[in-house]
Structures are given as C-alpha cells and as structure tokens.
Amino acid sequence: MSSMDFQAFRGIFKDGQSGFQSTQFRLLEKIIGIKEEQRCCTFLEKMSDKQKEVAKEKGMGDNEDICSLIYEWLSRTPALDQFIACYKEVVGEEIRKLNLAAEEIKLTDPSESENLFEEAECLRSNFAIIFDPQEFENSSRRKQGRRIPYMALMGALMINCYAAEPRFSVPYEILKNLIDMDELLVKWRFAHAMMAKRIIGGRQGTGGSGGYIYLRSTVSERYMSFVGLFEVASFLLPPQKLPGLTAAMKMEISRVYTGDLASEL
C-alpha cells in the first residue's frame, strides 16, 4: 500500500482510533507486564475507562500479569541459596587464579600481567552486583529499568546453568520463549514505526500521537516485560567452570511437588 492509498481512507478513522492503542493491544501489554509508569507518553497511552472496564470484566487485576508471576516463580527455584553460595565461591576462585597468574609474570611480562589484573578486576566488578543483594537493589543498572528482583535473577541464572538437568529443562524453555517474545515484540514495534514513517511521514498518528517519533520511542527497554532475563547472560560462566551440584542440591531439585500447580507458579 502506498502513502496515497492510505490517504484515500484515512479520514474514516474517528475519535482517535488506532490499532496500536486498541483495547486488544493494551490488554496484551497489561497481561505480559508493561506497567503504566514505564510508558514514555502516559497521557497518550493511559488506558481509557472502556479499556479498564474490559480488563476488569476479564478478571485482570492491577498486579496480575505474566511477568510478576514468572518472577515470583523464579524466586522459589529449589536449592537457590546453596547455588548462590557455590557460584560465589567459584567466581572468587577464578579471580584469585587470575591475580596469582598476574603476580607470577609481573617481572617477566609486565604487559601481560597488567592484562590479567584488569581481567580479574572486570570479573570482580561484573559479578559483585549479584553477590550483594543490597548493591543489586541500589545499582545504576537496577535504576535504568532492570526490574527483575534479585532472587528471580539468581533463579533464572541457576536454571540457565543447569538446563540439562531434568528438573530445569522445561523452565529453561519457558525462559527462552519469554525472551523470544520480548525480542519479537521489539522487532514488531520497530517495523511498525518504519511503516508509519513510510506511509504518513512526520504527520500525527491516527490515535493522536506524534506518529513516527512516538512509535520510535517505544522501541526501547521501557516496553520489554522481561528485560531482566536478558541480563542473565552477563553472569554466565563457561560450562566447564560451573560448580557441580552437591548431594543436598540434587536431592532438593529432585523433589516432586504435588501441590496446586497454580499456587506453585
């Protein structure tokens, strides 16, 4: 469809009609966890009374979204406290090895020694944030939109590390699919923005927004429900360096839960 083709029927859109700001899309965003305070144009994107009524009819409370439920579920990952302790020990050992290696060649190869010291410091600073819950909560990363709770992040990290374990194979697939969904929605938002740029140029959108400028602003972490899950990759160790599961951890993750599935999730 060309720009001229669109102009031929654009006039039929009345009262701010817009597919992007439709009730269906707003409900989809609400279900997956896009919060009102995350939006860049709250006065345009605020749910109308009609949309709120539809959400209420469908039994969607203010805190009932997939993101909140997933993070709550991740926080209850079995043997999580033991995993955090073991992971911290392994990372600490890697840092000590790098510093020791740097000291051993400090006189014979100063340049390589300096590189090893820098590598050890990078490793320490990168992992420090996940071994101190308070630092995690106060960090600039957290303030810049990484909205995942500390224990949920560590639960996701454990699942990624031991995805081959029978207990974690399905949870790993769930997390991977959530990341895929977030990524595909970002790509769709960008494609929508470029379509608007091509069809209406710099004109106002049919929903009363700034058109392309507004749509382009939604292609960001603000509109990613599971942005915290992407951060797990920052803290992964090579498979050969992962801590082995202790007997107690194996026993814990092998337990079969027979309670209500909805309450477990």
PDB file of N, CA and C in Angstrom, residues 50-92:
ATOM      1  N   LYS A  50     -13.114   2.667  29.098  1.00  0.00           N
ATOM      2  CA  LYS A  50     -13.662   1.487  28.424  1.00  0.00           C
ATOM      3  C   LYS A  50     -12.670   0.327  28.496  1.00  0.00           C
ATOM      4  N   GLN A  51     -11.391   0.635  28.273  1.00  0.00           N
ATOM      5  CA  GLN A  51     -10.371  -0.402  28.318  1.00  0.00           C
ATOM      6  C   GLN A  51     -10.226  -0.966  29.726  1.00  0.00           C
ATOM      7  N   LYS A  52     -10.321  -0.100  30.730  1.00  0.00           N
ATOM      8  CA  LYS A  52     -10.256  -0.552  32.117  1.00  0.00           C
ATOM      9  C   LYS A  52     -11.455  -1.442  32.450  1.00  0.00           C
ATOM     10  N   GLU A  53     -12.604  -1.093  31.891  1.00  0.00           N
ATOM     11  CA  GLU A  53     -13.806  -1.884  32.132  1.00  0.00           C
ATOM     12  C   GLU A  53     -13.658  -3.275  31.519  1.00  0.00           C
ATOM     13  N   VAL A  54     -13.110  -3.328  30.305  1.00  0.00           N
ATOM     14  CA  VAL A  54     -12.895  -4.620  29.645  1.00  0.00           C
ATOM     15  C   VAL A  54     -11.900  -5.455  30.448  1.00  0.00           C
ATOM     16  N   ALA A  55     -10.838  -4.820  30.936  1.00  0.00           N
ATOM     17  CA  ALA A  55      -9.833  -5.528  31.730  1.00  0.00           C
ATOM     18  C   ALA A  55     -10.450  -6.097  33.000  1.00  0.00           C
ATOM     19  N   LYS A  56     -11.335  -5.312  33.622  1.00  0.00           N
ATOM     20  CA  LYS A  56     -11.996  -5.759  34.845  1.00  0.00           C
ATOM     21  C   LYS A  56     -12.913  -6.944  34.557  1.00  0.00           C
ATOM     22  N   GLU A  57     -13.618  -6.886  33.430  1.00  0.00           N
ATOM     23  CA  GLU A  57     -14.519  -7.971  33.045  1.00  0.00           C
ATOM     24  C   GLU A  57     -13.756  -9.274  32.821  1.00  0.00           C
ATOM     25  N   LYS A  58     -12.533  -9.153  32.353  1.00  0.00           N
ATOM     26  CA  LYS A  58     -11.716 -10.335  32.084  1.00  0.00           C
ATOM     27  C   LYS A  58     -10.953 -10.802  33.332  1.00  0.00           C
ATOM     28  N   GLY A  59     -11.236 -10.160  34.474  1.00  0.00           N
ATOM     29  CA  GLY A  59     -10.617 -10.571  35.723  1.00  0.00           C
ATOM     30  C   GLY A  59      -9.149 -10.228  35.835  1.00  0.00           C
ATOM     31  N   MET A  60      -8.708  -9.145  35.179  1.00  0.00           N
ATOM     32  CA  MET A  60      -7.304  -8.757  35.210  1.00  0.00           C
ATOM     33  C   MET A  60      -7.093  -7.674  36.259  1.00  0.00           C
ATOM     34  N   GLY A  61      -6.593  -8.070  37.429  1.00  0.00           N
ATOM     35  CA  GLY A  61      -6.302  -7.110  38.488  1.00  0.00           C
ATOM     36  C   GLY A  61      -5.036  -6.334  38.185  1.00  0.00           C
ATOM     37  N   ASP A  62      -4.753  -5.326  38.997  1.00  0.00           N
ATOM     38  CA  ASP A  62      -3.589  -4.473  38.755  1.00  0.00           C
ATOM     39  C   ASP A  62      -2.272  -5.228  38.838  1.00  0.00           C
ATOM     40  N   ASN A  63      -2.198  -6.275  39.662  1.00  0.00           N
ATOM     41  CA  ASN A  63      -0.929  -6.975  39.851  1.00  0.00           C
ATOM     42  C   ASN A  63      -0.883  -8.338  39.158  1.00  0.00           C
ATOM     43  N   GLU A  64      -1.917  -8.663  38.408  1.00  0.00           N
ATOM     44  CA  GLU A  64      -1.978  -9.966  37.771  1.00  0.00           C
ATOM     45  C   GLU A  64      -1.408  -9.901  36.360  1.00  0.00           C
ATOM     46  N   ASP A  65      -0.138 -10.147  36.216  1.00  0.00           N
ATOM     47  CA  ASP A  65       0.475 -10.193  34.897  1.00  0.00           C
ATOM     48  C   ASP A  65       1.514 -11.308  34.870  1.00  0.00           C
ATOM     49  N   ILE A  66       1.847 -11.753  33.672  1.00  0.00           N
ATOM     50  CA  ILE A  66       2.764 -12.877  33.499  1.00  0.00           C
ATOM     51  C   ILE A  66       4.127 -12.580  34.097  1.00  0.00           C
ATOM     52  N   CYS A  67       4.605 -11.367  33.910  1.00  0.00           N
ATOM     53  CA  CYS A  67       5.933 -11.005  34.402  1.00  0.00           C
ATOM     54  C   CYS A  67       6.038 -11.173  35.920  1.00  0.00           C
ATOM     55  N   SER A  68       5.060 -10.657  36.644  1.00  0.00           N
ATOM     56  CA  SER A  68       5.076 -10.765  38.107  1.00  0.00           C
ATOM     57  C   SER A  68       5.026 -12.220  38.557  1.00  0.00           C
ATOM     58  N   LEU A  69       4.187 -13.012  37.892  1.00  0.00           N
ATOM     59  CA  LEU A  69       4.066 -14.421  38.250  1.00  0.00           C
ATOM     60  C   LEU A  69       5.343 -15.196  37.953  1.00  0.00           C
ATOM     61  N   ILE A  70       5.972 -14.915  36.829  1.00  0.00           N
ATOM     62  CA  ILE A  70       7.214 -15.598  36.464  1.00  0.00           C
ATOM     63  C   ILE A  70       8.323 -15.263  37.451  1.00  0.00           C
ATOM     64  N   TYR A  71       8.436 -13.992  37.814  1.00  0.00           N
ATOM     65  CA  TYR A  71       9.497 -13.592  38.748  1.00  0.00           C
ATOM     66  C   TYR A  71       9.267 -14.186  40.137  1.00  0.00           C
ATOM     67  N   GLU A  72       8.012 -14.273  40.532  1.00  0.00           N
ATOM     68  CA  GLU A  72       7.701 -14.895  41.822  1.00  0.00           C
ATOM     69  C   GLU A  72       8.070 -16.384  41.788  1.00  0.00           C
ATOM     70  N   TRP A  73       7.766 -17.022  40.687  1.00  0.00           N
ATOM     71  CA  TRP A  73       8.091 -18.450  40.494  1.00  0.00           C
ATOM     72  C   TRP A  73       9.606 -18.671  40.508  1.00  0.00           C
ATOM     73  N   LEU A  74      10.355 -17.810  39.808  1.00  0.00           N
ATOM     74  CA  LEU A  74      11.815 -17.942  39.764  1.00  0.00           C
ATOM     75  C   LEU A  74      12.435 -17.775  41.144  1.00  0.00           C
ATOM     76  N   SER A  75      11.835 -16.916  41.952  1.00  0.00           N
ATOM     77  CA  SER A  75      12.361 -16.673  43.300  1.00  0.00           C
ATOM     78  C   SER A  75      12.260 -17.905  44.188  1.00  0.00           C
ATOM     79  N   ARG A  76      11.419 -18.871  43.783  1.00  0.00           N
ATOM     80  CA  ARG A  76      11.257 -20.084  44.569  1.00  0.00           C
ATOM     81  C   ARG A  76      12.006 -21.273  43.945  1.00  0.00           C
ATOM     82  N   THR A  77      12.981 -21.002  43.108  1.00  0.00           N
ATOM     83  CA  THR A  77      13.777 -22.070  42.500  1.00  0.00           C
ATOM     84  C   THR A  77      14.406 -22.929  43.600  1.00  0.00           C
ATOM     85  N   PRO A  78      14.277 -24.248  43.537  1.00  0.00           N
ATOM     86  CA  PRO A  78      14.815 -25.112  44.604  1.00  0.00           C
ATOM     87  C   PRO A  78      16.333 -25.034  44.704  1.00  0.00           C
ATOM     88  N   ALA A  79      16.849 -25.129  45.935  1.00  0.00           N
ATOM     89  CA  ALA A  79      18.290 -25.120  46.234  1.00  0.00           C
ATOM     90  C   ALA A  79      18.968 -23.820  45.805  1.00  0.00           C
ATOM     91  N   LEU A  80      18.219 -22.735  45.746  1.00  0.00           N
ATOM     92  CA  LEU A  80      18.759 -21.473  45.246  1.00  0.00           C
ATOM     93  C   LEU A  80      19.829 -20.883  46.166  1.00  0.00           C
ATOM     94  N   ASP A  81      19.608 -20.937  47.475  1.00  0.00           N
ATOM     95  CA  ASP A  81      20.597 -20.383  48.403  1.00  0.00           C
ATOM     96  C   ASP A  81      21.934 -21.116  48.301  1.00  0.00           C
ATOM     97  N   GLN A  82      21.864 -22.457  48.177  1.00  0.00           N
ATOM     98  CA  GLN A  82      23.098 -23.240  48.049  1.00  0.00           C
ATOM     99  C   GLN A  82      23.810 -22.913  46.736  1.00  0.00           C
ATOM    100  N   PHE A  83      23.022 -22.729  45.688  1.00  0.00           N
ATOM    101  CA  PHE A  83      23.611 -22.394  44.381  1.00  0.00           C
ATOM    102  C   PHE A  83      24.350 -21.066  44.445  1.00  0.00           C
ATOM    103  N   ILE A  84      23.742 -20.063  45.062  1.00  0.00           N
ATOM    104  CA  ILE A  84      24.374 -18.741  45.149  1.00  0.00           C
ATOM    105  C   ILE A  84      25.709 -18.834  45.878  1.00  0.00           C
ATOM    106  N   ALA A  85      25.741 -19.594  46.976  1.00  0.00           N
ATOM    107  CA  ALA A  85      26.976 -19.752  47.746  1.00  0.00           C
ATOM    108  C   ALA A  85      28.055 -20.451  46.912  1.00  0.00           C
ATOM    109  N   CYS A  86      27.679 -21.515  46.201  1.00  0.00           N
ATOM    110  CA  CYS A  86      28.641 -22.254  45.377  1.00  0.00           C
ATOM    111  C   CYS A  86      29.140 -21.409  44.205  1.00  0.00           C
ATOM    112  N   TYR A  87      28.241 -20.664  43.608  1.00  0.00           N
ATOM    113  CA  TYR A  87      28.601 -19.834  42.449  1.00  0.00           C
ATOM    114  C   TYR A  87      29.570 -18.727  42.874  1.00  0.00           C
ATOM    115  N   LYS A  88      29.286 -18.144  44.024  1.00  0.00           N
ATOM    116  CA  LYS A  88      30.157 -17.091  44.542  1.00  0.00           C
ATOM    117  C   LYS A  88      31.555 -17.631  44.805  1.00  0.00           C
ATOM    118  N   GLU A  89      31.639 -18.844  45.337  1.00  0.00           N
ATOM    119  CA  GLU A  89      32.932 -19.454  45.625  1.00  0.00           C
ATOM    120  C   GLU A  89      33.722 -19.713  44.347  1.00  0.00           C
ATOM    121  N   VAL A  90      33.060 -20.205  43.318  1.00  0.00           N
ATOM    122  CA  VAL A  90      33.732 -20.489  42.051  1.00  0.00           C
ATOM    123  C   VAL A  90      34.242 -19.205  41.392  1.00  0.00           C
ATOM    124  N   VAL A  91      33.411 -18.162  41.382  1.00  0.00           N
ATOM    125  CA  VAL A  91      33.822 -16.884  40.798  1.00  0.00           C
ATOM    126  C   VAL A  91      35.008 -16.307  41.567  1.00  0.00           C
ATOM    127  N   GLY A  92      34.950 -16.402  42.903  1.00  0.00           N
ATOM    128  CA  GLY A  92      36.054 -15.924  43.727  1.00  0.00           C
ATOM    129  C   GLY A  92      37.349 -16.662  43.419  1.00  0.00           C
TER     130      GLY A  92
END
